[in-house]
Amino acid sequence: MTGRMSSSPLILIVDDSAVVRDAVREALEADGIRTLSASDGLQALDLIRGGDDIGMILLDIDMPRMNGYQLCKLLKRDPAYNRIPVVMLTAKRNESDRAWGMKAGADDYLTKPFNYARLKEIIRRLT
Amino acid sequence: MTDRELMLARDRIHKACGLWFQDGRIEFLRKKLEVRIQASGAGGFRQYMAVLKNENDKSELERLFNALTVNETYFFRIPGHFRHFKEAFLPELMQRKAKEGNRSVNVWSAGCATGEEAYSIAISLLEAVTFPSIWTLRVLATDLSTAALIAAEQGEYGAKSVGETPEAALEKHFQRNGSRRRIGDAARRLVEFEYANLIDGQIHERFDAIFCRNVLIYFKREDRTETLARLHDALLDGGMLYLGASETVWGQTDKFEAVSCGESVCFRKKTG
């Protein structure tokens, strides 16, 4: 085992914090996983509609212009995109925050600081 | 807590979530902070500030936010607003829209908390329209508390929430559930609840009317002005803005005209 995944899904990281985006990107790319980044929901939506074959979305919640719940709900209601797995990655730890995320259609919900092994396991399961 | 600590906390809270406590409300802030410091088990002011700064765990910040913004809310609060909305604004709006062949009405309940205001708007819409089925009626209800949004979607209320609701509306638009009342499906279907923030530009549609009551009181003057500009942009021409009893657009923008509505006042977006 080299630690590389057998296939290399393209993962879209959406977070308004450049520090978080870079940390997640570096960790994933070290494992041979390709990534794209966006700093808010609207920018993410442009990338998703841009035609890249996105295998999964790692989605922060509190962001300007379009928050993570809004983007998730929009994608899950759209037959063209509702099969893309969405994993919320957020500092919002209350049970109601998680419940609202699952209602929006999220496939999983991780709280920061995230455990990389757990994230990898989720990527393996969902992509 | 010293006065200096209190000022530090005020700035910290403004930075973290945009809430601002004017000097007149500073003792309210002190009281709530003391309760949260105690309840969180932080051990003291300095430790509590460190908890609030933790970027990886915002749960205490959210608990404090909820404690600071807790609002008394009930169905048809400020009855003058709902009378004006249903009996003056909507009939005129619908007549105009029917002529234009556009049978849709879109209303925003900004800062909807547990949903009483949003459902009051929905009930008013249903009562103002003769044939609701040929109209597209919608209420977008937004808040920043997911706990409040979940309660709002459940739509079940105690006696205090419906205390000011006219008997006929209670019979028609609610179902009994023991001592509680559950909002009926007709009104519920009109309302969509969404997590959204007023100042981050997350709402990208336009509305015939906006209810944003007892939200601006939590903002600093410059944030209030910016929020009013955003609300103005989100309104269609001639659209109506309903603010809380102690809130106004005066002195902050001249893009609205005041309209008297019973014991209160509302603000119409000027055209052009």
mmCIF file of C-alpha atoms in Angstrom:
data_model
loop_
_atom_site.group_PDB
_atom_site.id
_atom_site.type_symbol
_atom_site.label_atom_id
_atom_site.label_comp_id
_atom_site.label_asym_id
_atom_site.label_seq_id
_atom_site.Cartn_x
_atom_site.Cartn_y
_atom_site.Cartn_z
ATOM 1 C CA MET A 1 0.000 0.000 0.000
ATOM 2 C CA THR A 2 1.432 3.338 -0.968
ATOM 3 C CA GLY A 3 -1.364 5.316 0.656
ATOM 4 C CA ARG A 4 -2.540 6.374 -2.772
ATOM 5 C CA MET A 5 -6.113 5.723 -3.617
ATOM 6 C CA SER A 6 -6.808 3.342 -6.474
ATOM 7 C CA SER A 7 -8.657 5.951 -8.499
ATOM 8 C CA SER A 8 -8.166 9.666 -8.157
ATOM 9 C CA PRO A 9 -11.430 11.510 -7.720
ATOM 10 C CA LEU A 10 -11.494 15.253 -8.216
ATOM 11 C CA ILE A 11 -12.468 16.863 -4.920
ATOM 12 C CA LEU A 12 -13.836 20.373 -4.663
ATOM 13 C CA ILE A 13 -12.837 22.137 -1.431
ATOM 14 C CA VAL A 14 -15.165 25.035 -0.572
ATOM 15 C CA ASP A 15 -14.131 27.228 2.361
ATOM 16 C CA ASP A 16 -13.763 30.978 2.845
ATOM 17 C CA SER A 17 -10.585 30.436 4.855
ATOM 18 C CA ALA A 18 -7.500 30.155 2.655
ATOM 19 C CA VAL A 19 -5.697 28.463 5.565
ATOM 20 C CA VAL A 20 -8.258 25.658 5.684
ATOM 21 C CA ARG A 21 -8.382 25.314 1.872
ATOM 22 C CA ASP A 22 -4.608 25.016 1.660
ATOM 23 C CA ALA A 23 -4.335 22.558 4.552
ATOM 24 C CA VAL A 24 -6.981 20.244 3.106
ATOM 25 C CA ARG A 25 -5.558 20.547 -0.414
ATOM 26 C CA GLU A 26 -2.015 19.730 0.695
ATOM 27 C CA ALA A 27 -3.179 16.703 2.671
ATOM 28 C CA LEU A 28 -5.273 15.347 -0.201
ATOM 29 C CA GLU A 29 -2.713 16.031 -2.915
ATOM 30 C CA ALA A 30 -0.026 14.281 -0.881
ATOM 31 C CA ASP A 31 -2.244 11.231 -1.288
ATOM 32 C CA GLY A 32 -2.549 11.702 -5.025
ATOM 33 C CA ILE A 33 -6.049 13.109 -4.880
ATOM 34 C CA ARG A 34 -6.746 15.927 -7.319
ATOM 35 C CA THR A 35 -8.456 19.031 -5.908
ATOM 36 C CA LEU A 36 -10.173 22.223 -6.917
ATOM 37 C CA SER A 37 -10.903 25.102 -4.524
ATOM 38 C CA ALA A 38 -13.562 27.761 -4.138
ATOM 39 C CA SER A 39 -13.942 30.449 -1.485
ATOM 40 C CA ASP A 40 -17.740 30.559 -1.338
ATOM 41 C CA GLY A 41 -20.836 28.739 -2.526
ATOM 42 C CA LEU A 42 -21.379 30.852 -5.633
ATOM 43 C CA GLN A 43 -17.832 30.358 -6.857
ATOM 44 C CA ALA A 44 -18.220 26.635 -6.199
ATOM 45 C CA LEU A 45 -21.435 26.597 -8.210
ATOM 46 C CA ASP A 46 -19.627 28.168 -11.173
ATOM 47 C CA LEU A 47 -16.938 25.467 -11.011
ATOM 48 C CA ILE A 48 -19.509 22.684 -10.711
ATOM 49 C CA ARG A 49 -21.463 23.993 -13.678
ATOM 50 C CA GLY A 50 -18.183 24.493 -15.554
ATOM 51 C CA GLY A 51 -18.172 20.825 -16.463
ATOM 52 C CA ASP A 52 -15.328 19.372 -14.386
ATOM 53 C CA ASP A 53 -16.104 15.843 -13.304
ATOM 54 C CA ILE A 54 -16.242 16.530 -9.583
ATOM 55 C CA GLY A 55 -16.231 13.364 -7.475
ATOM 56 C CA MET A 56 -17.009 14.931 -4.121
ATOM 57 C CA ILE A 57 -17.472 18.294 -2.415
ATOM 58 C CA LEU A 58 -15.978 19.244 0.960
ATOM 59 C CA LEU A 59 -18.169 22.092 2.072
ATOM 60 C CA ASP A 60 -17.793 24.703 4.801
ATOM 61 C CA ILE A 61 -21.017 26.325 6.061
ATOM 62 C CA ASP A 62 -20.507 29.978 7.000
ATOM 63 C CA MET A 63 -19.330 31.741 3.869
ATOM 64 C CA PRO A 64 -20.296 35.008 2.163
ATOM 65 C CA ARG A 65 -22.599 35.212 -0.901
ATOM 66 C CA MET A 66 -23.838 31.619 -0.625
ATOM 67 C CA ASN A 67 -23.423 29.463 2.464
ATOM 68 C CA GLY A 68 -22.837 25.723 2.553
ATOM 69 C CA TYR A 69 -26.417 24.785 3.443
ATOM 70 C CA GLN A 70 -27.719 26.837 0.524
ATOM 71 C CA LEU A 71 -25.301 25.281 -1.972
ATOM 72 C CA CYS A 72 -25.992 21.761 -0.718
ATOM 73 C CA LYS A 73 -29.760 22.198 -0.976
ATOM 74 C CA LEU A 74 -29.445 23.655 -4.464
ATOM 75 C CA LEU A 75 -27.295 20.768 -5.711
ATOM 76 C CA LYS A 76 -29.375 18.041 -4.120
ATOM 77 C CA ARG A 77 -32.522 19.429 -5.753
ATOM 78 C CA ASP A 78 -30.887 19.451 -9.188
ATOM 79 C CA PRO A 79 -31.007 16.120 -11.049
ATOM 80 C CA ALA A 80 -27.833 17.101 -12.924
ATOM 81 C CA TYR A 81 -25.789 17.329 -9.725
ATOM 82 C CA ASN A 82 -27.625 15.515 -6.940
ATOM 83 C CA ARG A 83 -25.390 12.455 -7.167
ATOM 84 C CA ILE A 84 -22.232 14.359 -6.248
ATOM 85 C CA PRO A 85 -21.495 13.451 -2.604
ATOM 86 C CA VAL A 86 -21.386 16.470 -0.282
ATOM 87 C CA VAL A 87 -19.508 16.353 3.016
ATOM 88 C CA MET A 88 -19.905 19.320 5.331
ATOM 89 C CA LEU A 89 -16.634 20.337 6.990
ATOM 90 C CA THR A 90 -17.397 22.947 9.606
ATOM 91 C CA ALA A 91 -16.810 24.488 13.016
ATOM 92 C CA LYS A 92 -20.544 24.343 13.682
ATOM 93 C CA ARG A 93 -20.817 21.576 16.247
ATOM 94 C CA ASN A 94 -24.333 21.823 17.604
ATOM 95 C CA GLU A 95 -26.650 18.890 16.981
ATOM 96 C CA SER A 96 -29.115 21.221 15.222
ATOM 97 C CA ASP A 97 -26.346 22.371 12.827
ATOM 98 C CA ARG A 98 -25.685 18.773 11.836
ATOM 99 C CA ALA A 99 -29.418 18.059 11.565
ATOM 100 C CA TRP A 100 -29.910 21.090 9.291
ATOM 101 C CA GLY A 101 -27.015 19.872 7.122
ATOM 102 C CA MET A 102 -28.500 16.402 6.776
ATOM 103 C CA LYS A 103 -31.886 17.965 5.944
ATOM 104 C CA ALA A 104 -30.132 19.955 3.203
ATOM 105 C CA GLY A 105 -29.038 16.603 1.792
ATOM 106 C CA ALA A 106 -25.432 16.336 2.984
ATOM 107 C CA ASP A 107 -23.975 12.836 2.772
ATOM 108 C CA ASP A 108 -21.806 13.305 5.839
ATOM 109 C CA TYR A 109 -20.883 15.946 8.399
ATOM 110 C CA LEU A 110 -17.411 16.452 9.832
ATOM 111 C CA THR A 111 -16.427 19.022 12.443
ATOM 112 C CA LYS A 112 -13.145 20.923 12.550
ATOM 113 C CA PRO A 113 -10.412 20.239 13.396
ATOM 114 C CA PHE A 114 -10.995 17.256 11.142
ATOM 115 C CA ASN A 115 -9.355 13.899 11.514
ATOM 116 C CA TYR A 116 -7.599 13.168 8.224
ATOM 117 C CA ALA A 117 -7.913 9.400 8.530
ATOM 118 C CA ARG A 118 -11.653 9.806 8.984
ATOM 119 C CA LEU A 119 -11.859 12.128 5.977
ATOM 120 C CA LYS A 120 -9.965 9.588 3.838
ATOM 121 C CA GLU A 121 -12.287 6.841 4.925
ATOM 122 C CA ILE A 122 -15.276 8.997 3.922
ATOM 123 C CA ILE A 123 -13.698 9.765 0.536
ATOM 124 C CA ARG A 124 -13.148 6.043 -0.028
ATOM 125 C CA ARG A 125 -16.734 5.272 0.921
ATOM 126 C CA LEU A 126 -18.389 8.004 -1.113
ATOM 127 C CA THR A 127 -16.334 8.240 -4.300
ATOM 128 C CA MET B 1 -16.444 41.501 35.231
ATOM 129 C CA THR B 2 -14.702 44.872 34.988
ATOM 130 C CA ASP B 3 -15.986 47.588 32.615
ATOM 131 C CA ARG B 4 -12.844 47.157 30.548
ATOM 132 C CA GLU B 5 -13.499 43.419 30.194
ATOM 133 C CA LEU B 6 -17.065 44.166 29.210
ATOM 134 C CA MET B 7 -15.870 46.496 26.410
ATOM 135 C CA LEU B 8 -13.410 43.842 25.240
ATOM 136 C CA ALA B 9 -16.223 41.307 25.120
ATOM 137 C CA ARG B 10 -18.438 43.754 23.199
ATOM 138 C CA ASP B 11 -15.757 44.199 20.508
ATOM 139 C CA ARG B 12 -15.053 40.476 20.381
ATOM 140 C CA ILE B 13 -18.739 39.652 19.855
ATOM 141 C CA HIS B 14 -19.063 42.305 17.146
ATOM 142 C CA LYS B 15 -16.051 40.888 15.351
ATOM 143 C CA ALA B 16 -17.254 37.299 15.639
ATOM 144 C CA CYS B 17 -20.893 37.677 14.663
ATOM 145 C CA GLY B 18 -21.738 41.306 13.900
ATOM 146 C CA LEU B 19 -23.910 41.886 16.968
ATOM 147 C CA TRP B 20 -23.408 45.274 18.566
ATOM 148 C CA PHE B 21 -24.505 46.462 21.991
ATOM 149 C CA GLN B 22 -25.036 50.198 22.303
ATOM 150 C CA ASP B 23 -24.207 51.826 25.618
ATOM 151 C CA GLY B 24 -27.874 51.728 26.580
ATOM 152 C CA ARG B 25 -27.897 47.915 26.314
ATOM 153 C CA ILE B 26 -24.503 47.226 27.810
ATOM 154 C CA GLU B 27 -25.846 46.055 31.178
ATOM 155 C CA PHE B 28 -28.009 43.506 29.341
ATOM 156 C CA LEU B 29 -24.828 42.223 27.679
ATOM 157 C CA ARG B 30 -23.035 42.056 31.055
ATOM 158 C CA LYS B 31 -25.853 40.024 32.590
ATOM 159 C CA LYS B 32 -26.009 37.532 29.699
ATOM 160 C CA LEU B 33 -22.216 37.155 29.589
ATOM 161 C CA GLU B 34 -22.065 36.419 33.305
ATOM 162 C CA VAL B 35 -24.689 33.703 32.875
ATOM 163 C CA ARG B 36 -22.821 32.112 29.939
ATOM 164 C CA ILE B 37 -19.404 32.288 31.650
ATOM 165 C CA GLN B 38 -20.922 30.421 34.583
ATOM 166 C CA ALA B 39 -22.894 27.902 32.496
ATOM 167 C CA SER B 40 -20.005 27.114 30.120
ATOM 168 C CA GLY B 41 -17.725 26.154 33.005
ATOM 169 C CA ALA B 42 -14.970 28.312 31.510
ATOM 170 C CA GLY B 43 -13.772 29.358 34.970
ATOM 171 C CA GLY B 44 -13.485 33.083 34.316
ATOM 172 C CA PHE B 45 -13.623 35.955 31.846
ATOM 173 C CA ARG B 46 -10.245 35.402 30.231
ATOM 174 C CA GLN B 47 -10.809 31.676 29.717
ATOM 175 C CA TYR B 48 -14.266 32.381 28.309
ATOM 176 C CA MET B 49 -12.844 34.820 25.732
ATOM 177 C CA ALA B 50 -10.441 32.052 24.642
ATOM 178 C CA VAL B 51 -13.412 29.697 24.178
ATOM 179 C CA LEU B 52 -15.143 32.298 21.990
ATOM 180 C CA LYS B 53 -12.018 32.699 19.858
ATOM 181 C CA ASN B 54 -11.754 28.988 19.043
ATOM 182 C CA GLU B 55 -12.154 28.836 15.253
ATOM 183 C CA ASN B 56 -12.615 25.087 15.381
ATOM 184 C CA ASP B 57 -15.540 25.024 17.766
ATOM 185 C CA LYS B 58 -18.172 27.699 17.489
ATOM 186 C CA SER B 59 -20.753 26.028 19.696
ATOM 187 C CA GLU B 60 -20.303 28.375 22.678
ATOM 188 C CA LEU B 61 -20.322 31.396 20.365
ATOM 189 C CA GLU B 62 -23.642 30.155 19.011
ATOM 190 C CA ARG B 63 -25.056 29.578 22.484
ATOM 191 C CA LEU B 64 -24.050 33.118 23.461
ATOM 192 C CA PHE B 65 -25.501 34.507 20.197
ATOM 193 C CA ASN B 66 -28.802 32.779 20.925
ATOM 194 C CA ALA B 67 -28.848 34.058 24.510
ATOM 195 C CA LEU B 68 -28.183 37.611 23.309
ATOM 196 C CA THR B 69 -30.759 37.660 20.513
ATOM 197 C CA VAL B 70 -33.567 35.823 22.231
ATOM 198 C CA ASN B 71 -36.695 37.605 21.155
ATOM 199 C CA GLU B 72 -40.190 37.512 22.397
ATOM 200 C CA THR B 73 -42.143 36.469 19.337
ATOM 201 C CA TYR B 74 -45.708 35.413 18.690
ATOM 202 C CA PHE B 75 -48.194 35.190 15.849
ATOM 203 C CA PHE B 76 -49.391 38.541 14.474
ATOM 204 C CA ARG B 77 -47.026 40.589 16.622
ATOM 205 C CA ILE B 78 -47.623 44.301 15.826
ATOM 206 C CA PRO B 79 -51.156 43.708 14.498
ATOM 207 C CA GLY B 80 -51.063 47.022 12.565
ATOM 208 C CA HIS B 81 -48.392 45.553 10.265
ATOM 209 C CA PHE B 82 -50.498 42.520 9.409
ATOM 210 C CA ARG B 83 -53.679 44.558 8.962
ATOM 211 C CA HIS B 84 -51.837 46.873 6.580
ATOM 212 C CA PHE B 85 -50.194 43.977 4.735
ATOM 213 C CA LYS B 86 -53.431 42.056 4.271
ATOM 214 C CA GLU B 87 -55.976 44.840 3.839
ATOM 215 C CA ALA B 88 -54.033 47.635 2.101
ATOM 216 C CA PHE B 89 -50.789 46.404 0.566
ATOM 217 C CA LEU B 90 -51.766 42.981 -0.799
ATOM 218 C CA PRO B 91 -55.097 43.922 -2.467
ATOM 219 C CA GLU B 92 -53.401 46.759 -4.347
ATOM 220 C CA LEU B 93 -50.394 44.595 -5.231
ATOM 221 C CA MET B 94 -52.512 41.688 -6.437
ATOM 222 C CA GLN B 95 -54.746 43.893 -8.526
ATOM 223 C CA ARG B 96 -51.694 45.333 -10.246
ATOM 224 C CA LYS B 97 -50.058 41.931 -10.703
ATOM 225 C CA ALA B 98 -53.230 40.350 -12.049
ATOM 226 C CA LYS B 99 -53.367 43.088 -14.696
ATOM 227 C CA GLU B 100 -49.741 42.391 -15.608
ATOM 228 C CA GLY B 101 -50.483 38.672 -15.768
ATOM 229 C CA ASN B 102 -47.941 37.956 -13.050
ATOM 230 C CA ARG B 103 -49.716 35.985 -10.363
ATOM 231 C CA SER B 104 -46.882 35.533 -7.897
ATOM 232 C CA VAL B 105 -46.133 37.128 -4.555
ATOM 233 C CA ASN B 106 -42.782 36.688 -2.836
ATOM 234 C CA VAL B 107 -42.249 37.780 0.780
ATOM 235 C CA TRP B 108 -39.146 37.560 2.963
ATOM 236 C CA SER B 109 -39.261 37.049 6.723
ATOM 237 C CA ALA B 110 -35.693 38.093 7.618
ATOM 238 C CA GLY B 111 -34.747 36.924 11.105
ATOM 239 C CA CYS B 112 -37.672 34.520 11.368
ATOM 240 C CA ALA B 113 -36.627 32.816 14.645
ATOM 241 C CA THR B 114 -39.106 30.000 15.375
ATOM 242 C CA GLY B 115 -41.420 30.841 12.470
ATOM 243 C CA GLU B 116 -44.343 32.726 14.036
ATOM 244 C CA GLU B 117 -43.844 35.766 11.791
ATOM 245 C CA ALA B 118 -43.373 33.700 8.611
ATOM 246 C CA TYR B 119 -46.538 31.690 9.213
ATOM 247 C CA SER B 120 -48.458 34.882 10.103
ATOM 248 C CA ILE B 121 -47.423 36.229 6.687
ATOM 249 C CA ALA B 122 -48.523 32.975 5.024
ATOM 250 C CA ILE B 123 -51.921 33.109 6.747
ATOM 251 C CA SER B 124 -52.327 36.761 5.684
ATOM 252 C CA LEU B 125 -51.517 35.808 2.083
ATOM 253 C CA LEU B 126 -54.062 33.005 2.102
ATOM 254 C CA GLU B 127 -56.705 35.314 3.543
ATOM 255 C CA ALA B 128 -56.012 38.152 1.109
ATOM 256 C CA VAL B 129 -56.380 36.003 -2.000
ATOM 257 C CA THR B 130 -59.743 34.905 -3.316
ATOM 258 C CA PHE B 131 -58.384 31.996 -5.348
ATOM 259 C CA PRO B 132 -55.028 31.018 -3.831
ATOM 260 C CA SER B 133 -54.681 28.107 -6.235
ATOM 261 C CA ILE B 134 -54.130 30.380 -9.245
ATOM 262 C CA TRP B 135 -51.405 32.336 -7.458
ATOM 263 C CA THR B 136 -47.846 31.377 -6.618
ATOM 264 C CA LEU B 137 -47.471 32.536 -3.024
ATOM 265 C CA ARG B 138 -44.168 32.149 -1.242
ATOM 266 C CA VAL B 139 -42.548 33.184 2.007
ATOM 267 C CA LEU B 140 -38.787 32.822 2.362
ATOM 268 C CA ALA B 141 -37.952 32.712 6.070
ATOM 269 C CA THR B 142 -34.319 33.037 7.108
ATOM 270 C CA ASP B 143 -32.458 32.895 10.382
ATOM 271 C CA LEU B 144 -28.983 32.160 11.727
ATOM 272 C CA SER B 145 -30.044 29.715 14.414
ATOM 273 C CA THR B 146 -30.428 26.162 13.115
ATOM 274 C CA ALA B 147 -32.179 25.214 16.369
ATOM 275 C CA ALA B 148 -34.792 27.935 15.726
ATOM 276 C CA LEU B 149 -35.143 26.857 12.075
ATOM 277 C CA ILE B 150 -35.772 23.250 13.051
ATOM 278 C CA ALA B 151 -38.444 24.356 15.567
ATOM 279 C CA ALA B 152 -39.933 26.619 12.865
ATOM 280 C CA GLU B 153 -40.216 23.716 10.426
ATOM 281 C CA GLN B 154 -41.972 21.653 13.076
ATOM 282 C CA GLY B 155 -44.519 24.459 13.337
ATOM 283 C CA GLU B 156 -45.970 23.551 16.707
ATOM 284 C CA TYR B 157 -46.752 26.272 19.216
ATOM 285 C CA GLY B 158 -47.910 26.779 22.801
ATOM 286 C CA ALA B 159 -50.715 29.026 24.017
ATOM 287 C CA LYS B 160 -48.438 32.056 24.432
ATOM 288 C CA SER B 161 -47.405 32.050 20.753
ATOM 289 C CA VAL B 162 -50.961 32.055 19.471
ATOM 290 C CA GLY B 163 -52.433 34.306 22.200
ATOM 291 C CA GLU B 164 -52.948 37.243 19.816
ATOM 292 C CA THR B 165 -54.237 35.132 16.923
ATOM 293 C CA PRO B 166 -57.883 35.837 16.005
ATOM 294 C CA GLU B 167 -60.181 32.907 16.849
ATOM 295 C CA ALA B 168 -61.284 32.485 13.212
ATOM 296 C CA ALA B 169 -57.661 32.205 12.023
ATOM 297 C CA LEU B 170 -56.913 29.721 14.813
ATOM 298 C CA GLU B 171 -59.786 27.510 13.703
ATOM 299 C CA LYS B 172 -58.966 27.777 10.016
ATOM 300 C CA HIS B 173 -55.161 27.645 9.914
ATOM 301 C CA PHE B 174 -54.147 25.470 12.866
ATOM 302 C CA GLN B 175 -54.748 21.969 14.095
ATOM 303 C CA ARG B 176 -55.075 21.146 17.758
ATOM 304 C CA ASN B 177 -52.446 18.897 19.261
ATOM 305 C CA GLY B 178 -53.314 18.515 22.944
ATOM 306 C CA SER B 179 -52.764 21.931 24.510
ATOM 307 C CA ARG B 180 -50.632 22.994 21.538
ATOM 308 C CA ARG B 181 -51.472 24.178 18.048
ATOM 309 C CA ARG B 182 -49.848 22.960 14.879
ATOM 310 C CA ILE B 183 -49.763 25.174 11.807
ATOM 311 C CA GLY B 184 -51.966 23.801 9.027
ATOM 312 C CA ASP B 185 -50.643 22.458 5.738
ATOM 313 C CA ALA B 186 -52.026 25.274 3.568
ATOM 314 C CA ALA B 187 -49.928 27.913 5.374
ATOM 315 C CA ARG B 188 -46.973 25.589 5.892
ATOM 316 C CA ARG B 189 -46.688 24.850 2.177
ATOM 317 C CA LEU B 190 -46.038 28.516 1.397
ATOM 318 C CA VAL B 191 -43.027 28.872 3.683
ATOM 319 C CA GLU B 192 -39.460 27.852 2.949
ATOM 320 C CA PHE B 193 -36.993 28.078 5.830
ATOM 321 C CA GLU B 194 -33.379 28.811 5.076
ATOM 322 C CA TYR B 195 -30.193 29.465 7.033
ATOM 323 C CA ALA B 196 -28.937 32.846 5.869
ATOM 324 C CA ASN B 197 -27.229 35.939 7.089
ATOM 325 C CA LEU B 198 -28.441 39.476 6.366
ATOM 326 C CA ILE B 199 -25.098 41.124 5.739
ATOM 327 C CA ASP B 200 -23.238 38.503 3.717
ATOM 328 C CA GLY B 201 -25.308 38.922 0.559
ATOM 329 C CA GLN B 202 -26.628 35.350 0.577
ATOM 330 C CA ILE B 203 -30.114 36.152 -0.719
ATOM 331 C CA HIS B 204 -30.219 36.581 -4.474
ATOM 332 C CA GLU B 205 -33.901 37.070 -5.196
ATOM 333 C CA ARG B 206 -36.310 39.980 -4.991
ATOM 334 C CA PHE B 207 -39.411 40.447 -2.892
ATOM 335 C CA ASP B 208 -42.727 42.265 -2.877
ATOM 336 C CA ALA B 209 -42.439 42.766 0.876
ATOM 337 C CA ILE B 210 -39.852 42.182 3.590
ATOM 338 C CA PHE B 211 -40.502 41.761 7.298
ATOM 339 C CA CYS B 212 -37.266 42.457 9.170
ATOM 340 C CA ARG B 213 -38.366 43.238 12.679
ATOM 341 C CA ASN B 214 -36.135 43.524 15.733
ATOM 342 C CA VAL B 215 -33.023 42.612 13.790
ATOM 343 C CA LEU B 216 -31.495 46.048 13.112
ATOM 344 C CA ILE B 217 -31.465 46.824 16.857
ATOM 345 C CA TYR B 218 -28.532 44.419 17.138
ATOM 346 C CA PHE B 219 -26.414 46.218 14.544
ATOM 347 C CA LYS B 220 -23.925 49.030 14.722
ATOM 348 C CA ARG B 221 -25.053 52.164 12.909
ATOM 349 C CA GLU B 222 -22.851 51.540 9.841
ATOM 350 C CA ASP B 223 -23.983 47.903 9.643
ATOM 351 C CA ARG B 224 -27.604 49.064 9.887
ATOM 352 C CA THR B 225 -27.117 51.445 6.980
ATOM 353 C CA GLU B 226 -25.524 48.695 4.909
ATOM 354 C CA THR B 227 -28.274 46.239 5.797
ATOM 355 C CA LEU B 228 -30.967 48.767 4.851
ATOM 356 C CA ALA B 229 -29.225 49.214 1.489
ATOM 357 C CA ARG B 230 -29.315 45.439 0.964
ATOM 358 C CA LEU B 231 -32.971 45.237 1.970
ATOM 359 C CA HIS B 232 -33.697 48.105 -0.438
ATOM 360 C CA ASP B 233 -31.963 46.186 -3.261
ATOM 361 C CA ALA B 234 -33.916 43.035 -2.403
ATOM 362 C CA LEU B 235 -37.270 44.826 -2.705
ATOM 363 C CA LEU B 236 -39.100 45.255 -5.977
ATOM 364 C CA ASP B 237 -40.165 48.806 -6.833
ATOM 365 C CA GLY B 238 -43.018 49.854 -4.558
ATOM 366 C CA GLY B 239 -42.199 46.940 -2.234
ATOM 367 C CA MET B 240 -42.926 47.297 1.467
ATOM 368 C CA LEU B 241 -40.512 47.036 4.371
ATOM 369 C CA TYR B 242 -41.864 46.263 7.831
ATOM 370 C CA LEU B 243 -39.371 47.015 10.634
ATOM 371 C CA GLY B 244 -39.631 46.528 14.413
ATOM 372 C CA ALA B 245 -41.499 49.067 16.526
ATOM 373 C CA SER B 246 -38.326 50.857 17.634
ATOM 374 C CA GLU B 247 -36.582 50.708 14.245
ATOM 375 C CA THR B 248 -36.645 53.174 11.362
ATOM 376 C CA VAL B 249 -34.978 54.089 8.063
ATOM 377 C CA TRP B 250 -34.946 57.776 8.984
ATOM 378 C CA GLY B 251 -31.539 59.348 9.122
ATOM 379 C CA GLN B 252 -30.041 56.402 7.244
ATOM 380 C CA THR B 253 -31.561 56.410 3.786
ATOM 381 C CA ASP B 254 -34.024 58.541 1.818
ATOM 382 C CA LYS B 255 -34.991 55.727 -0.534
ATOM 383 C CA PHE B 256 -38.166 54.826 1.352
ATOM 384 C CA GLU B 257 -41.333 56.714 2.168
ATOM 385 C CA ALA B 258 -43.101 56.147 5.473
ATOM 386 C CA VAL B 259 -46.617 54.755 5.360
ATOM 387 C CA SER B 260 -48.817 54.862 8.429
ATOM 388 C CA CYS B 261 -50.338 51.545 9.458
ATOM 389 C CA GLY B 262 -52.458 51.860 12.558
ATOM 390 C CA GLU B 263 -50.357 52.166 15.683
ATOM 391 C CA SER B 264 -47.203 51.621 13.672
ATOM 392 C CA VAL B 265 -45.426 52.618 10.488
ATOM 393 C CA CYS B 266 -43.947 50.788 7.509
ATOM 394 C CA PHE B 267 -41.718 51.883 4.641
ATOM 395 C CA ARG B 268 -42.408 51.755 0.925
ATOM 396 C CA LYS B 269 -39.505 51.587 -1.507
ATOM 397 C CA LYS B 270 -39.628 54.644 -3.740
ATOM 398 C CA THR B 271 -39.836 53.865 -7.433
ATOM 399 C CA GLY B 272 -37.150 54.859 -9.877
#
